[in-house]
């Protein structure tokens, strides 16, 4: 008997296909199933994993005919962009290069497929949701799919192996020095399973988490008349102020209450609050 996770996956594909057939572009479909990462720690042997750069992009799911965000909302990508994508289910990141998230998210928010900025976007695929075989098999399949498409905007995320923890640390330091987010580790023997899994790990120089904006707190001194900080709440109900990392432009036009934002922090205090939290980005996209 199929388990509930696989049944949900198949149902999602059927619904997405029905939406493509009827031309629906609304947000009435469930979020596509995805494999989510846990954090890497020193007790793990990285030799068992494929290693790739953690891309600072917008995650996007391709159901074989339609491109959607992690939330399930459709992406208004150009016709030429999606026409080159294969008729198989893909998971990946829309990406414009390191440190380009704000520019990319702005492009997607504008819902303007005729915007020339799309010429700079690449769909970096790293997974074949629901496919048979282990991750090593899927890595080869992704490479072959990208090669057959033969277009610059569809690429398989480069995956490499490392011999040991020392080699992983060297790779990590190289990526971070170059402005990258960190690394992703995917266990070579792992089959695809939706949900959070120890088969997929992330290694970053900081912790990141999400919180919901509750209110805008007024600024003082130079920030008088602007937002000084955001009052945010974590999914488990912890509230704190988030001001570091806000640009003047964001302080003049801050994320509205209800918006989901991502922040970074070094560690948790004994009270369970993030130490040195820093605003990173809005996670909610149209």
C-alpha atoms as one frame of an Amber mdcrd trajectory, in Angstrom:
protein
   0.000   0.000   0.000   1.263   3.481  -0.838   2.067   5.634   2.184   0.423
   8.999   2.727   3.461  11.040   1.615   3.563   9.318  -1.780  -0.210   9.640
  -2.154   0.052  13.379  -1.449   2.840  13.636  -4.020   0.757  11.884  -6.709
  -2.275  14.014  -5.872  -0.176  17.171  -6.208   0.977  16.130  -9.664  -2.571
  15.338 -10.786  -3.849  18.692  -9.543  -0.987  20.588 -11.150  -1.595  18.806
 -14.432  -5.293  19.605 -14.262  -4.449  23.247 -13.653  -2.248  23.337 -16.727
  -4.997  21.764 -18.810  -7.663  24.236 -17.738  -5.353  27.250 -17.838  -5.722
  28.081 -14.141  -3.063  30.400 -12.741  -4.523  30.940  -9.299  -3.165  29.913
  -5.950  -5.743  27.141  -5.386  -3.251  24.278  -5.596  -1.300  22.744  -2.719
   2.375  23.511  -2.330   4.442  21.006  -4.310   6.106  18.257  -2.269   9.749
  18.952  -1.491  12.672  17.372   0.302  13.873  19.700   3.084  17.289  19.854
   4.699  18.511  19.323   8.227  21.796  20.809   9.482  25.172  19.171   9.013
  27.256  18.419  12.116  30.754  17.087  12.694  29.538  13.608  13.545  28.570
  13.013   9.918  31.002  11.500   7.416  30.771  13.713   4.283  32.315  10.985
   2.111  28.839   9.423   1.914  27.372  12.547   0.322  27.315  14.525  -2.890
  28.245  18.153  -2.165  27.006  21.282  -3.955  26.894  25.011  -3.336  23.852
  26.286  -1.456  22.341  28.704  -3.951  20.798  31.977  -2.800  17.900  31.820
  -5.213  14.149  31.233  -5.329  13.116  27.611  -5.102  10.881  26.539  -7.959
   9.083  23.292  -8.805   8.454  22.242 -12.420   5.648  19.689 -12.794   6.388
  18.971 -16.438   4.219  21.797 -17.751   4.117  24.582 -15.154   6.654  26.367
 -12.975   5.584  27.070  -9.388   7.060  28.521  -6.237   7.487  26.485  -3.084
   4.160  27.969  -1.913   2.392  26.558  -4.980   1.939  29.957  -6.647   2.707
  30.028 -10.399   5.796  31.804 -11.723   5.162  34.211 -14.611   8.186  33.042
 -16.584   8.576  33.782 -20.320   7.250  31.247 -22.801  10.705  30.699 -24.275
  12.060  29.971 -20.788   9.624  27.171 -19.929   9.417  25.794 -23.488  12.922
  24.380 -23.106  12.157  22.535 -19.859  11.637  18.758 -20.150   8.302  17.064
 -19.529   9.425  15.596 -16.194   9.086  16.785 -12.602  12.038  18.920 -11.436
  13.029  20.739  -8.264  15.582  23.524  -8.311  16.408  27.185  -7.802  15.801
  30.157 -10.033  19.139  31.930  -9.728  20.907  35.018 -11.048  24.255  34.477
  -9.348  25.662  35.051  -5.903  24.258  37.945  -3.867  21.453  38.544  -6.386
  18.427  37.356  -4.420  16.809  40.795  -4.076  17.068  41.480  -7.799  15.670
  38.039  -8.620  12.764  38.236  -6.173  11.890  41.684  -7.529  11.767  40.270
 -11.044   9.463  37.447  -9.976   7.213  39.781  -7.983   6.657  42.000 -11.015
   4.960  39.106 -12.842   6.397  40.441 -16.090   7.510  37.557 -18.337   8.558
  40.050 -21.030  11.115  41.643 -18.686  14.610  41.341 -20.247  15.925  40.464
 -16.785  14.785  36.887 -17.405  17.737  36.493 -19.781  19.957  36.460 -16.669
  17.931  33.809 -14.822  18.975  30.180 -14.722  16.919  27.266 -13.476  19.454
  25.284 -11.462  17.957  21.835 -10.925  19.069  19.585  -8.105  16.342  16.966
  -7.758  13.901  14.723  -9.625  10.990  14.421  -7.151   9.435  10.976  -7.098
  12.055   9.433  -9.388  13.312   5.898  -8.793  16.848   5.091  -7.760  19.342
   6.629  -5.375  20.634  10.189  -5.529  23.742   9.185  -7.497  21.441   7.844
 -10.204  19.360  11.011 -10.152  22.476  13.207 -10.385  23.392  11.512 -13.667
  19.822  11.823 -14.954  19.775  15.558 -14.180  23.047  16.061 -16.030  21.664
  14.244 -19.066  18.431  16.266 -19.009  20.359  19.555 -18.960  22.657  18.390
 -21.755  19.713  17.373 -23.950  17.936  20.695 -23.383  21.097  22.510 -24.547
  19.984  25.940 -23.316  21.954  28.151 -20.918  19.026  28.758 -18.570  18.569
  25.087 -17.615  21.521  23.685 -15.704  22.118  20.824 -13.314  23.603  22.049
 -10.046  27.251  20.881 -10.006  27.636  17.962  -7.599  31.007  16.689  -6.357
  32.314  14.242  -3.765  34.778  14.949  -0.954  37.079  12.473   0.747  36.729
  13.605   4.352  35.792  16.405   6.765  38.976  18.337   6.012  38.192  18.402
   2.307  34.619  19.476   3.072  35.891  22.330   5.239  38.209  23.541   2.460
  35.325  23.509  -0.013  33.092  25.321   2.470  35.644  28.072   3.115  36.215
  28.530  -0.620  32.496  29.027  -1.302  31.934  31.416   1.621  34.995  33.512
   0.702  33.578  33.864  -2.786  30.264  35.199  -1.508  28.356  31.905  -1.505
  25.773  30.849   1.082  27.420  27.589   2.098  27.054  23.953   1.046  24.366
  21.312   0.600  25.093  17.631   1.214  22.882  14.917  -0.272  23.458  11.299
   0.754  24.476   9.357  -2.348  22.396   6.287  -1.442  19.221   8.222  -0.581
  15.947   7.742  -2.381  13.693  10.771  -2.804  11.388  11.295   0.178   9.230
  14.426   0.707   9.619  16.332   3.956  12.571  17.099   6.189  15.231  14.430
   5.993  18.717  13.676   7.276  19.532  12.549   3.734  19.746  16.240   2.812
  21.927  18.562   4.908  22.970  22.200   4.819  26.245  23.651   6.021  26.343
  27.428   6.519  28.389  29.804   8.695  25.209  30.882  10.462  21.778  29.631
  11.427  18.765  30.882   9.526  15.086  30.780  10.372  11.786  32.407   9.465
   9.424  34.645  11.426   6.186  36.516  10.758   6.116  40.321  10.913   3.686
  41.565  13.573   4.343  45.316  13.624   6.706  48.152  12.668   8.477  49.830
  15.568   9.420  53.517  15.071  13.017  54.568  14.585  14.910  57.180  16.604
  17.623  59.694  15.794  18.733  59.260  12.186  15.898  56.797  11.684  13.186
  59.168  12.927  10.172  58.887  10.652  11.236  55.447   9.448  10.918  51.931
  10.812  13.531  51.264  13.461  12.874  47.540  13.721  10.319  44.863  12.977
   8.463  43.078  15.740   8.404  39.465  14.591   7.123  36.146  15.889   8.559
  32.687  15.289   6.321  29.691  14.486   6.558  28.568  18.131   5.418  31.958
  19.469   8.712  33.647  20.440   8.730  37.397  19.756  11.709  39.693  19.274
  12.840  42.829  17.449  14.577  42.548  14.095  16.348  45.725  12.985  19.887
  44.852  11.936  20.130  44.260   8.213  17.269  46.580   7.226  18.270  49.018
   4.481  16.981  52.590   4.507  14.731  51.671   1.587  13.185  48.867   3.624
  12.849  51.128   6.651  10.823  53.555   4.520   8.721  50.768   3.032   9.020
  47.785   5.393   7.553  44.317   4.892   3.881  44.607   5.888   2.481  42.795
   8.929   1.831  39.172   8.088   4.860  38.895   5.800   7.183  35.948   6.332
  10.831  37.030   6.564  14.105  35.143   6.869  16.703  36.164   9.440  20.141
  34.905  10.434  21.603  34.502  13.899  24.669  33.068  15.597  23.053  31.057
  18.391  20.079  30.955  20.754  20.103  32.605  24.173  19.115  30.579  27.272
  15.633  32.070  26.803  15.476  30.576  23.313  15.762  33.886  21.455  18.180
  34.397  18.551  21.432  36.138  19.430  22.463  38.906  16.999  19.544  38.373
  14.591  19.947  40.022  11.215  17.221  40.548   8.598  17.956  38.718   5.372
  14.960  38.836   3.042  11.218  38.525   2.574  10.207  34.955   1.886   6.681
  35.619   0.682   6.475  35.895  -3.102   3.344  36.440  -5.193
